[in-house]
Amino acid sequence: MYHSPIYKDLHLELLRQAEEAFGKPPDLSGVVHGCRRIIQGARGRRTALFPSRKNCVTIALESQLETPYCLLLERDSNVIGYRCQALEIEYSKGRFYFPDFLIRMRDGRWLVHEIKPSREHLSDETRECFDVAGVLLANCGFYFSLIDAMDLPRGSYLENLYFLYHRSISKLWSKQECEQALEHITTLSGACPLDELHTLLADAGLSPLLADHLLFHGFLIADLSRPLRLHTPVRLAL
């Protein structure tokens, strides 16, 4: 993997920073900050806080554009956890880069993702930073990607994900509860309205919110490109 001792040292340093980021406890308000602290509500900046069920903490985000990406990471069963502003990379003498997302995957990979409004409208300095940092990361076994607004959910799809996520995190659902809910849903033939799923689970002594949880995480499927309604058809994922 390493073409020089420099990359080996950098690899070890990145692993140290990554483990430190995931081991860092939240502050008194339950928020986890990266190595570059994000000041919420700072003038001229659209920062955000995201209550992450997957990480069991609230994540401080540098921009509101990063919030939809958090929803995708929460949905991805291959993602174990993620942190923001978790790495400090010196990509040129005295010049440092703080990637937006550090993602820990179930297969052991580390992903480094940057979120920008548009790939096509980056300054020359920003492009140089990403190009150099991407090479450094690749030579250290970390995988860099640039994500822009076109890759993120928007419109009704984004609104539906927000709605389902905040209903699904009302409690920590056990694996047994999810399996019981799916067993009852498999008794139905084909798609049925969302409100019928709620009634089915309630009659079985389970929380109707389990349907929202299963829908958010992709165990159930509906057309989320349109506003979600109680009469929206929902079916089991194949």
PDB file of C-alpha atoms in Angstrom:
ATOM      1  CA  MET A   1       0.000   0.000   0.000  1.00  0.00           C
ATOM      2  CA  TYR A   2       2.714   2.461   0.981  1.00  0.00           C
ATOM      3  CA  HIS A   3       5.027   3.918  -1.662  1.00  0.00           C
ATOM      4  CA  SER A   4       7.210   5.611   0.939  1.00  0.00           C
ATOM      5  CA  PRO A   5       7.684   5.779   4.714  1.00  0.00           C
ATOM      6  CA  ILE A   6       5.886   9.131   4.609  1.00  0.00           C
ATOM      7  CA  TYR A   7       2.617   7.435   3.635  1.00  0.00           C
ATOM      8  CA  LYS A   8       3.045   4.794   6.315  1.00  0.00           C
ATOM      9  CA  ASP A   9       3.462   7.498   8.950  1.00  0.00           C
ATOM     10  CA  LEU A  10       0.493   9.424   7.579  1.00  0.00           C
ATOM     11  CA  HIS A  11      -1.622   6.253   7.566  1.00  0.00           C
ATOM     12  CA  LEU A  12      -0.864   5.679  11.245  1.00  0.00           C
ATOM     13  CA  GLU A  13      -1.608   9.324  12.029  1.00  0.00           C
ATOM     14  CA  LEU A  14      -4.951   9.183  10.198  1.00  0.00           C
ATOM     15  CA  LEU A  15      -5.907   6.013  12.057  1.00  0.00           C
ATOM     16  CA  ARG A  16      -4.990   7.677  15.343  1.00  0.00           C
ATOM     17  CA  GLN A  17      -7.168  10.689  14.515  1.00  0.00           C
ATOM     18  CA  ALA A  18     -10.036   8.448  13.370  1.00  0.00           C
ATOM     19  CA  GLU A  19     -10.037   6.339  16.533  1.00  0.00           C
ATOM     20  CA  GLU A  20      -9.758   9.477  18.649  1.00  0.00           C
ATOM     21  CA  ALA A  21     -12.720  11.038  16.826  1.00  0.00           C
ATOM     22  CA  PHE A  22     -14.937   8.001  17.422  1.00  0.00           C
ATOM     23  CA  GLY A  23     -13.828   7.744  21.029  1.00  0.00           C
ATOM     24  CA  LYS A  24     -14.390  11.420  21.799  1.00  0.00           C
ATOM     25  CA  PRO A  25     -17.267  11.939  24.266  1.00  0.00           C
ATOM     26  CA  PRO A  26     -19.955  14.556  23.585  1.00  0.00           C
ATOM     27  CA  ASP A  27     -19.973  17.875  25.416  1.00  0.00           C
ATOM     28  CA  LEU A  28     -22.438  18.675  28.194  1.00  0.00           C
ATOM     29  CA  SER A  29     -25.196  19.356  25.656  1.00  0.00           C
ATOM     30  CA  GLY A  30     -24.673  15.954  23.988  1.00  0.00           C
ATOM     31  CA  VAL A  31     -22.961  17.343  20.887  1.00  0.00           C
ATOM     32  CA  VAL A  32     -19.810  15.857  19.345  1.00  0.00           C
ATOM     33  CA  HIS A  33     -17.476  18.329  17.647  1.00  0.00           C
ATOM     34  CA  GLY A  34     -14.644  17.569  15.258  1.00  0.00           C
ATOM     35  CA  CYS A  35     -11.013  18.611  15.559  1.00  0.00           C
ATOM     36  CA  ARG A  36     -12.082  21.955  14.061  1.00  0.00           C
ATOM     37  CA  ARG A  37     -14.885  23.153  16.319  1.00  0.00           C
ATOM     38  CA  ILE A  38     -17.976  24.433  14.524  1.00  0.00           C
ATOM     39  CA  ILE A  39     -19.576  27.435  16.204  1.00  0.00           C
ATOM     40  CA  GLN A  40     -23.334  27.090  15.892  1.00  0.00           C
ATOM     41  CA  GLY A  41     -25.187  30.239  14.839  1.00  0.00           C
ATOM     42  CA  ALA A  42     -22.051  32.104  13.799  1.00  0.00           C
ATOM     43  CA  ARG A  43     -22.852  35.129  11.680  1.00  0.00           C
ATOM     44  CA  GLY A  44     -22.850  34.399   7.955  1.00  0.00           C
ATOM     45  CA  ARG A  45     -22.730  30.607   8.403  1.00  0.00           C
ATOM     46  CA  ARG A  46     -25.593  28.118   8.062  1.00  0.00           C
ATOM     47  CA  THR A  47     -24.491  25.526  10.565  1.00  0.00           C
ATOM     48  CA  ALA A  48     -26.668  22.682  11.835  1.00  0.00           C
ATOM     49  CA  LEU A  49     -26.998  19.994  14.487  1.00  0.00           C
ATOM     50  CA  PHE A  50     -28.082  16.472  13.580  1.00  0.00           C
ATOM     51  CA  PRO A  51     -29.404  14.016  16.210  1.00  0.00           C
ATOM     52  CA  SER A  52     -27.819  10.794  14.998  1.00  0.00           C
ATOM     53  CA  ARG A  53     -29.369   7.524  16.149  1.00  0.00           C
ATOM     54  CA  LYS A  54     -26.567   5.531  14.499  1.00  0.00           C
ATOM     55  CA  ASN A  55     -23.887   7.423  16.445  1.00  0.00           C
ATOM     56  CA  CYS A  56     -26.000   7.880  19.604  1.00  0.00           C
ATOM     57  CA  VAL A  57     -24.894  11.536  19.747  1.00  0.00           C
ATOM     58  CA  THR A  58     -25.756  14.853  18.136  1.00  0.00           C
ATOM     59  CA  ILE A  59     -23.339  15.719  15.328  1.00  0.00           C
ATOM     60  CA  ALA A  60     -22.236  19.330  14.735  1.00  0.00           C
ATOM     61  CA  LEU A  61     -22.407  20.121  11.006  1.00  0.00           C
ATOM     62  CA  GLU A  62     -20.630  22.918   9.164  1.00  0.00           C
ATOM     63  CA  SER A  63     -23.532  23.534   6.767  1.00  0.00           C
ATOM     64  CA  GLN A  64     -27.185  22.634   6.406  1.00  0.00           C
ATOM     65  CA  LEU A  65     -26.321  20.973   3.094  1.00  0.00           C
ATOM     66  CA  GLU A  66     -24.702  18.192   5.128  1.00  0.00           C
ATOM     67  CA  THR A  67     -27.948  17.277   6.911  1.00  0.00           C
ATOM     68  CA  PRO A  68     -29.503  15.387   3.946  1.00  0.00           C
ATOM     69  CA  TYR A  69     -26.283  13.405   3.660  1.00  0.00           C
ATOM     70  CA  CYS A  70     -26.564  12.387   7.306  1.00  0.00           C
ATOM     71  CA  LEU A  71     -29.977  10.918   6.478  1.00  0.00           C
ATOM     72  CA  LEU A  72     -28.423   8.784   3.728  1.00  0.00           C
ATOM     73  CA  LEU A  73     -25.712   7.582   6.105  1.00  0.00           C
ATOM     74  CA  GLU A  74     -28.335   6.711   8.717  1.00  0.00           C
ATOM     75  CA  ARG A  75     -30.182   4.622   6.117  1.00  0.00           C
ATOM     76  CA  ASP A  76     -27.090   2.780   4.874  1.00  0.00           C
ATOM     77  CA  SER A  77     -26.765  -0.519   6.744  1.00  0.00           C
ATOM     78  CA  ASN A  78     -23.124  -0.785   5.618  1.00  0.00           C
ATOM     79  CA  VAL A  79     -22.225   2.339   7.602  1.00  0.00           C
ATOM     80  CA  ILE A  80     -21.279   1.663  11.224  1.00  0.00           C
ATOM     81  CA  GLY A  81     -20.819   5.310  12.187  1.00  0.00           C
ATOM     82  CA  TYR A  82     -19.573   8.689  11.036  1.00  0.00           C
ATOM     83  CA  ARG A  83     -18.043  11.897  12.341  1.00  0.00           C
ATOM     84  CA  CYS A  84     -17.680  15.404  10.911  1.00  0.00           C
ATOM     85  CA  GLN A  85     -14.496  17.485  10.737  1.00  0.00           C
ATOM     86  CA  ALA A  86     -12.716  14.505  12.268  1.00  0.00           C
ATOM     87  CA  LEU A  87      -9.416  14.629  10.351  1.00  0.00           C
ATOM     88  CA  GLU A  88      -6.748  17.284   9.957  1.00  0.00           C
ATOM     89  CA  ILE A  89      -4.663  16.720   6.828  1.00  0.00           C
ATOM     90  CA  GLU A  90      -1.667  18.852   5.897  1.00  0.00           C
ATOM     91  CA  TYR A  91      -1.874  18.752   2.091  1.00  0.00           C
ATOM     92  CA  SER A  92       0.779  21.418   1.545  1.00  0.00           C
ATOM     93  CA  LYS A  93       3.318  23.088   3.811  1.00  0.00           C
ATOM     94  CA  GLY A  94       1.306  25.027   6.385  1.00  0.00           C
ATOM     95  CA  ARG A  95      -2.014  24.350   4.587  1.00  0.00           C
ATOM     96  CA  PHE A  96      -4.541  22.055   6.249  1.00  0.00           C
ATOM     97  CA  TYR A  97      -7.711  20.346   5.061  1.00  0.00           C
ATOM     98  CA  PHE A  98     -10.571  19.255   7.337  1.00  0.00           C
ATOM     99  CA  PRO A  99     -12.870  16.849   5.432  1.00  0.00           C
ATOM    100  CA  ASP A 100     -16.600  17.092   6.095  1.00  0.00           C
ATOM    101  CA  PHE A 101     -17.237  13.394   6.818  1.00  0.00           C
ATOM    102  CA  LEU A 102     -15.208  10.472   8.084  1.00  0.00           C
ATOM    103  CA  ILE A 103     -17.242   7.277   7.658  1.00  0.00           C
ATOM    104  CA  ARG A 104     -16.531   3.881   9.203  1.00  0.00           C
ATOM    105  CA  MET A 105     -17.814   1.016   7.059  1.00  0.00           C
ATOM    106  CA  ARG A 106     -18.852  -2.458   8.185  1.00  0.00           C
ATOM    107  CA  ASP A 107     -16.203  -4.069   5.955  1.00  0.00           C
ATOM    108  CA  GLY A 108     -13.425  -2.132   7.691  1.00  0.00           C
ATOM    109  CA  ARG A 109     -12.977   0.633   5.117  1.00  0.00           C
ATOM    110  CA  TRP A 110     -12.657   4.297   6.008  1.00  0.00           C
ATOM    111  CA  LEU A 111     -14.403   6.747   3.669  1.00  0.00           C
ATOM    112  CA  VAL A 112     -13.659  10.468   3.529  1.00  0.00           C
ATOM    113  CA  HIS A 113     -16.428  12.517   1.901  1.00  0.00           C
ATOM    114  CA  GLU A 114     -16.638  16.215   1.134  1.00  0.00           C
ATOM    115  CA  ILE A 115     -19.997  17.935   0.560  1.00  0.00           C
ATOM    116  CA  LYS A 116     -20.172  20.894  -1.824  1.00  0.00           C
ATOM    117  CA  PRO A 117     -23.087  22.639  -3.593  1.00  0.00           C
ATOM    118  CA  SER A 118     -21.564  21.925  -7.012  1.00  0.00           C
ATOM    119  CA  ARG A 119     -18.560  20.058  -8.400  1.00  0.00           C
ATOM    120  CA  GLU A 120     -18.524  22.453 -11.354  1.00  0.00           C
ATOM    121  CA  HIS A 121     -18.102  25.646  -9.342  1.00  0.00           C
ATOM    122  CA  LEU A 122     -15.033  25.034  -7.220  1.00  0.00           C
ATOM    123  CA  SER A 123     -12.195  27.516  -6.970  1.00  0.00           C
ATOM    124  CA  ASP A 124      -8.791  26.502  -8.323  1.00  0.00           C
ATOM    125  CA  GLU A 125      -7.445  26.471  -4.770  1.00  0.00           C
ATOM    126  CA  THR A 126     -10.248  24.142  -3.612  1.00  0.00           C
ATOM    127  CA  ARG A 127      -9.710  21.789  -6.553  1.00  0.00           C
ATOM    128  CA  GLU A 128      -6.009  21.639  -5.799  1.00  0.00           C
ATOM    129  CA  CYS A 129      -6.736  20.875  -2.148  1.00  0.00           C
ATOM    130  CA  PHE A 130      -9.097  18.017  -3.039  1.00  0.00           C
ATOM    131  CA  ASP A 131      -6.780  16.601  -5.705  1.00  0.00           C
ATOM    132  CA  VAL A 132      -3.743  16.520  -3.418  1.00  0.00           C
ATOM    133  CA  ALA A 133      -5.686  15.329  -0.354  1.00  0.00           C
ATOM    134  CA  GLY A 134      -7.368  12.619  -2.432  1.00  0.00           C
ATOM    135  CA  VAL A 135      -3.991  11.216  -3.514  1.00  0.00           C
ATOM    136  CA  LEU A 136      -2.637  11.335   0.036  1.00  0.00           C
ATOM    137  CA  LEU A 137      -5.706   9.550   1.390  1.00  0.00           C
ATOM    138  CA  ALA A 138      -5.698   6.908  -1.356  1.00  0.00           C
ATOM    139  CA  ASN A 139      -2.077   6.058  -0.604  1.00  0.00           C
ATOM    140  CA  CYS A 140      -3.048   5.599   3.044  1.00  0.00           C
ATOM    141  CA  GLY A 141      -5.995   3.279   2.430  1.00  0.00           C
ATOM    142  CA  PHE A 142      -8.703   5.929   2.887  1.00  0.00           C
ATOM    143  CA  TYR A 143     -11.247   6.491   0.102  1.00  0.00           C
ATOM    144  CA  PHE A 144     -12.029  10.094  -0.877  1.00  0.00           C
ATOM    145  CA  SER A 145     -15.186  11.224  -2.694  1.00  0.00           C
ATOM    146  CA  LEU A 146     -16.705  14.608  -3.499  1.00  0.00           C
ATOM    147  CA  ILE A 147     -20.489  14.770  -3.081  1.00  0.00           C
ATOM    148  CA  ASP A 148     -22.521  17.660  -4.459  1.00  0.00           C
ATOM    149  CA  ALA A 149     -26.136  18.775  -4.105  1.00  0.00           C
ATOM    150  CA  MET A 150     -27.250  16.685  -7.094  1.00  0.00           C
ATOM    151  CA  ASP A 151     -26.258  13.526  -5.184  1.00  0.00           C
ATOM    152  CA  LEU A 152     -28.422  14.447  -2.189  1.00  0.00           C
ATOM    153  CA  PRO A 153     -32.147  13.915  -1.592  1.00  0.00           C
ATOM    154  CA  ARG A 154     -34.297  16.967  -2.183  1.00  0.00           C
ATOM    155  CA  GLY A 155     -37.914  18.036  -2.557  1.00  0.00           C
ATOM    156  CA  SER A 156     -40.588  15.590  -1.417  1.00  0.00           C
ATOM    157  CA  TYR A 157     -38.042  12.790  -1.107  1.00  0.00           C
ATOM    158  CA  LEU A 158     -36.013  14.784   1.420  1.00  0.00           C
ATOM    159  CA  GLU A 159     -39.128  15.870   3.336  1.00  0.00           C
ATOM    160  CA  ASN A 160     -40.289  12.245   3.552  1.00  0.00           C
ATOM    161  CA  LEU A 161     -36.905  11.091   4.841  1.00  0.00           C
ATOM    162  CA  TYR A 162     -36.941  13.812   7.502  1.00  0.00           C
ATOM    163  CA  PHE A 163     -40.454  12.807   8.544  1.00  0.00           C
ATOM    164  CA  LEU A 164     -39.732   9.079   8.680  1.00  0.00           C
ATOM    165  CA  TYR A 165     -36.401   9.533  10.431  1.00  0.00           C
ATOM    166  CA  HIS A 166     -37.752  11.661  13.242  1.00  0.00           C
ATOM    167  CA  ARG A 167     -40.626   9.226  13.776  1.00  0.00           C
ATOM    168  CA  SER A 168     -38.323   6.215  13.610  1.00  0.00           C
ATOM    169  CA  ILE A 169     -35.923   7.536  16.277  1.00  0.00           C
ATOM    170  CA  SER A 170     -38.673   7.958  18.876  1.00  0.00           C
ATOM    171  CA  LYS A 171     -37.124   4.917  20.575  1.00  0.00           C
ATOM    172  CA  LEU A 172     -34.400   2.340  20.045  1.00  0.00           C
ATOM    173  CA  TRP A 173     -36.159  -0.503  18.243  1.00  0.00           C
ATOM    174  CA  SER A 174     -34.841  -3.965  19.026  1.00  0.00           C
ATOM    175  CA  LYS A 175     -34.025  -6.540  16.352  1.00  0.00           C
ATOM    176  CA  GLN A 176     -36.778  -8.744  17.789  1.00  0.00           C
ATOM    177  CA  GLU A 177     -39.400  -5.992  17.448  1.00  0.00           C
ATOM    178  CA  CYS A 178     -38.402  -5.390  13.826  1.00  0.00           C
ATOM    179  CA  GLU A 179     -38.538  -9.094  13.013  1.00  0.00           C
ATOM    180  CA  GLN A 180     -41.960  -9.443  14.648  1.00  0.00           C
ATOM    181  CA  ALA A 181     -43.266  -6.476  12.667  1.00  0.00           C
ATOM    182  CA  LEU A 182     -41.949  -7.904   9.400  1.00  0.00           C
ATOM    183  CA  GLU A 183     -43.512 -11.301  10.167  1.00  0.00           C
ATOM    184  CA  HIS A 184     -46.937  -9.683  10.517  1.00  0.00           C
ATOM    185  CA  ILE A 185     -46.450  -7.566   7.398  1.00  0.00           C
ATOM    186  CA  THR A 186     -45.536 -10.648   5.323  1.00  0.00           C
ATOM    187  CA  THR A 187     -49.057 -11.967   5.941  1.00  0.00           C
ATOM    188  CA  LEU A 188     -50.336  -9.223   3.642  1.00  0.00           C
ATOM    189  CA  SER A 189     -50.483  -9.804  -0.093  1.00  0.00           C
ATOM    190  CA  GLY A 190     -48.869  -7.080  -2.165  1.00  0.00           C
ATOM    191  CA  ALA A 191     -48.881  -3.395  -1.285  1.00  0.00           C
ATOM    192  CA  CYS A 192     -51.256  -1.845   1.219  1.00  0.00           C
ATOM    193  CA  PRO A 193     -51.834   1.706   2.521  1.00  0.00           C
ATOM    194  CA  LEU A 194     -49.520   2.960   5.257  1.00  0.00           C
ATOM    195  CA  ASP A 195     -52.384   3.456   7.693  1.00  0.00           C
ATOM    196  CA  GLU A 196     -53.345  -0.235   7.319  1.00  0.00           C
ATOM    197  CA  LEU A 197     -49.800  -1.190   8.297  1.00  0.00           C
ATOM    198  CA  HIS A 198     -50.108   1.038  11.368  1.00  0.00           C
ATOM    199  CA  THR A 199     -53.384  -0.687  12.300  1.00  0.00           C
ATOM    200  CA  LEU A 200     -51.958  -4.167  11.638  1.00  0.00           C
ATOM    201  CA  LEU A 201     -48.998  -3.564  13.965  1.00  0.00           C
ATOM    202  CA  ALA A 202     -51.142  -1.946  16.652  1.00  0.00           C
ATOM    203  CA  ASP A 203     -53.543  -4.916  16.616  1.00  0.00           C
ATOM    204  CA  ALA A 204     -50.514  -7.206  17.059  1.00  0.00           C
ATOM    205  CA  GLY A 205     -49.450  -5.282  20.168  1.00  0.00           C
ATOM    206  CA  LEU A 206     -46.578  -3.543  18.389  1.00  0.00           C
ATOM    207  CA  SER A 207     -45.959   0.165  17.890  1.00  0.00           C
ATOM    208  CA  PRO A 208     -47.309   1.547  14.603  1.00  0.00           C
ATOM    209  CA  LEU A 209     -44.120   3.614  14.405  1.00  0.00           C
ATOM    210  CA  LEU A 210     -42.265   0.441  13.526  1.00  0.00           C
ATOM    211  CA  ALA A 211     -43.725   0.802  10.027  1.00  0.00           C
ATOM    212  CA  ASP A 212     -42.057   4.216   9.695  1.00  0.00           C
ATOM    213  CA  HIS A 213     -38.794   2.816  11.032  1.00  0.00           C
ATOM    214  CA  LEU A 214     -38.834  -0.070   8.544  1.00  0.00           C
ATOM    215  CA  LEU A 215     -39.785   2.258   5.706  1.00  0.00           C
ATOM    216  CA  PHE A 216     -36.947   4.673   6.494  1.00  0.00           C
ATOM    217  CA  HIS A 217     -34.380   1.871   6.580  1.00  0.00           C
ATOM    218  CA  GLY A 218     -35.551   0.290   3.334  1.00  0.00           C
ATOM    219  CA  PHE A 219     -37.167  -2.902   4.668  1.00  0.00           C
ATOM    220  CA  LEU A 220     -40.401  -1.491   3.269  1.00  0.00           C
ATOM    221  CA  ILE A 221     -40.747   0.424   0.001  1.00  0.00           C
ATOM    222  CA  ALA A 222     -42.984   3.323  -1.032  1.00  0.00           C
ATOM    223  CA  ASP A 223     -42.814   6.075  -3.631  1.00  0.00           C
ATOM    224  CA  LEU A 224     -40.981   8.701  -1.567  1.00  0.00           C
ATOM    225  CA  SER A 225     -40.709  11.089  -4.510  1.00  0.00           C
ATOM    226  CA  ARG A 226     -44.280  12.172  -3.700  1.00  0.00           C
ATOM    227  CA  PRO A 227     -45.632  13.501  -0.391  1.00  0.00           C
ATOM    228  CA  LEU A 228     -46.122  10.585   1.993  1.00  0.00           C
ATOM    229  CA  ARG A 229     -49.746  10.125   3.045  1.00  0.00           C
ATOM    230  CA  LEU A 230     -51.613   7.551   5.125  1.00  0.00           C
ATOM    231  CA  HIS A 231     -53.068   6.126   1.922  1.00  0.00           C
ATOM    232  CA  THR A 232     -49.638   5.790   0.260  1.00  0.00           C
ATOM    233  CA  PRO A 233     -49.115   2.166  -0.892  1.00  0.00           C
ATOM    234  CA  VAL A 234     -46.287   0.403   0.939  1.00  0.00           C
ATOM    235  CA  ARG A 235     -44.810  -3.033   0.219  1.00  0.00           C
ATOM    236  CA  LEU A 236     -42.030  -5.260   1.421  1.00  0.00           C
ATOM    237  CA  ALA A 237     -38.619  -4.794  -0.158  1.00  0.00           C
ATOM    238  CA  LEU A 238     -37.544  -7.703  -2.358  1.00  0.00           C
TER     239      LEU A 238
END
